[in-house]
Amino acid sequence: NGRVELRDVRFRYPSGADVSLASLEEVATLDRTISEPVLRGVSFTAEPGQMVALVGPSGAGKSTLSMLIPRVYDVSDGQVLVGGVDVRDATLASLRDEIGVVTQDSHLFHESIRENLRYAKPEATDDELWTALAGAQIADLVRSLPDGLDTTVGERGYRFSGGEKQRIAIARLLLKAPSIVILDEATAHLDSESEAAVQRALSVALAGRTALVIAHRLSTVRDADQILVLDGGRIVERGRHDELVAVG
Ligand code: ADP
Ligand code: ADP
């Protein structure tokens, strides 16, 4: 039903965690952090349809926390409940159906727009694809391209901007229609014009769903029902935007 609850969640990365993308300097840093807890007792509830924002300095544990919900990692201690069920008792397939993720680099794995969208819903008709693209405010652009839905996205295809790729990823989210959406700095790295377009698409995509939004700026999560400030793996402040801005 879209309810997400974390109960005293603690987490540390196991040694030998995936450091394959780290540079050599980063590996030196990671070696020290591997033994350090990344989350030190985090509790909150996102009621169905609520937007909960996570803000805080880089390294605070925001992305790690978000990955515990679709069970990319298992908690070291405590509990994560999705729809009242401990994620350890849910199947990964059901969690993937219930939770949609949009991150700062869109995962457009497939050649054409049609294939990228059908990944979310293999049986989708072209009408449904166009409706999703319209919801994500990218239908007009795709319609203007000679190959339409068959336009390729990769290196040799049409050069979509970062914001356009995000909107295609959002169209995929609309087709998937999950009850829970996780946005991990979905508008980071975009110029302000594309950011505004992606924000508009996101407001359509988030309507009626539970959302956990990781944001780099407090101003982008003004409408959140709860803002959690994470620092050093703990929630150090929580409140609505006006409450947090008031205390500075
Ligand atoms: P945030 O999203 O708030 O910037 P992260 O969740 O990315 O924070 O990182 C929290 C801590 O966990 C950091 O110290 C980071 O170095 C560490 N960390 C992140 N990913 C890994 C990993 N795969 N293996 C080991 N440590 C990691
Ligand atoms: P999840 O497995 O929880 O969906 P991922 O990080 O794997 O999370 O994927 C992020 C987004 O990319 C999701 O919206 C998912 O639907 C989509 N996605 C994942 N794998 C593929 C793929 N092979 N092709 C197209 N889209 C994908």
Short mmCIF file of N, CA, C and O and ligand atoms in Angstrom, two decimals, residues 13 17-19 30 33-34 38 57-64 73, ligand 1:
data_model
loop_
_atom_site.label_atom_id
_atom_site.label_comp_id
_atom_site.label_asym_id
_atom_site.label_seq_id
_atom_site.Cartn_x
_atom_site.Cartn_y
_atom_site.Cartn_z
N TYR A 13 28.81 -1.27 5.51
CA TYR A 13 29.16 -2.03 4.31
C TYR A 13 30.05 -3.19 4.72
O TYR A 13 30.98 -3.02 5.51
N ALA A 17 33.01 -4.87 -0.10
CA ALA A 17 31.84 -4.32 -0.81
C ALA A 17 32.32 -3.78 -2.15
O ALA A 17 33.52 -3.61 -2.36
N ASP A 18 31.39 -3.49 -3.01
CA ASP A 18 31.73 -3.09 -4.37
C ASP A 18 32.49 -1.77 -4.40
O ASP A 18 31.92 -0.71 -4.22
N VAL A 19 33.78 -1.85 -4.59
CA VAL A 19 34.58 -0.63 -4.69
C VAL A 19 35.17 -0.52 -6.10
O VAL A 19 36.10 0.22 -6.34
N LEU A 30 37.89 4.46 1.35
CA LEU A 30 36.85 3.45 1.57
C LEU A 30 37.32 2.41 2.58
O LEU A 30 36.55 1.97 3.42
N THR A 33 36.41 3.54 5.79
CA THR A 33 34.97 3.67 6.06
C THR A 33 34.27 2.31 6.12
O THR A 33 33.23 2.20 6.72
N ILE A 34 34.85 1.29 5.51
CA ILE A 34 34.22 -0.02 5.48
C ILE A 34 33.92 -0.53 6.89
O ILE A 34 32.86 -1.07 7.15
N VAL A 38 27.66 3.14 8.59
CA VAL A 38 27.21 4.22 7.71
C VAL A 38 25.86 4.76 8.21
O VAL A 38 25.58 5.95 8.12
N PRO A 57 24.81 16.48 4.32
CA PRO A 57 26.07 16.56 3.59
C PRO A 57 26.40 15.28 2.83
O PRO A 57 25.88 14.21 3.15
N SER A 58 27.25 15.43 1.85
CA SER A 58 27.74 14.29 1.10
C SER A 58 28.40 13.30 2.07
O SER A 58 29.11 13.70 2.98
N GLY A 59 28.10 12.01 1.89
CA GLY A 59 28.67 10.99 2.77
C GLY A 59 27.83 10.72 4.00
O GLY A 59 28.17 9.87 4.82
N ALA A 60 26.69 11.44 4.15
CA ALA A 60 25.85 11.28 5.34
C ALA A 60 25.17 9.92 5.41
O ALA A 60 24.77 9.47 6.48
N GLY A 61 25.02 9.27 4.24
CA GLY A 61 24.36 7.96 4.20
C GLY A 61 23.02 7.95 3.49
O GLY A 61 22.30 6.96 3.52
N LYS A 62 22.72 9.05 2.77
CA LYS A 62 21.41 9.17 2.13
C LYS A 62 21.19 8.11 1.05
O LYS A 62 20.15 7.44 1.03
N SER A 63 22.16 7.94 0.14
CA SER A 63 21.99 6.96 -0.94
C SER A 63 21.94 5.54 -0.37
O SER A 63 21.14 4.71 -0.81
N THR A 64 22.81 5.30 0.60
CA THR A 64 22.84 3.98 1.22
C THR A 64 21.46 3.66 1.81
O THR A 64 20.90 2.59 1.56
N TYR A 73 20.80 -3.65 -0.57
CA TYR A 73 21.58 -4.17 0.57
C TYR A 73 20.62 -4.52 1.68
O TYR A 73 19.55 -3.95 1.79
P1 ADP B 1 25.32 10.30 0.68
O1 ADP B 1 24.33 9.72 -0.25
O2 ADP B 1 24.69 10.99 1.85
O3 ADP B 1 26.36 11.16 0.03
P2 ADP B 1 26.38 7.60 0.82
O4 ADP B 1 25.28 6.73 1.29
O5 ADP B 1 26.70 7.63 -0.61
O6 ADP B 1 26.12 9.09 1.37
O7 ADP B 1 27.71 7.21 1.61
C1 ADP B 1 27.74 7.05 3.02
C2 ADP B 1 29.08 6.44 3.41
O8 ADP B 1 29.15 5.11 2.91
C3 ADP B 1 30.29 7.20 2.85
O9 ADP B 1 31.28 7.19 3.85
C4 ADP B 1 30.71 6.35 1.68
O10 ADP B 1 32.08 6.47 1.46
C5 ADP B 1 30.33 4.94 2.14
N1 ADP B 1 30.02 4.05 1.00
C6 ADP B 1 29.13 4.30 0.01
N2 ADP B 1 29.07 3.26 -0.86
C7 ADP B 1 29.96 2.33 -0.40
C8 ADP B 1 30.37 1.04 -0.85
N3 ADP B 1 29.84 0.47 -1.95
N4 ADP B 1 31.32 0.38 -0.12
C9 ADP B 1 31.83 0.93 1.01
N5 ADP B 1 31.50 2.14 1.48
C10 ADP B 1 30.58 2.85 0.80
#
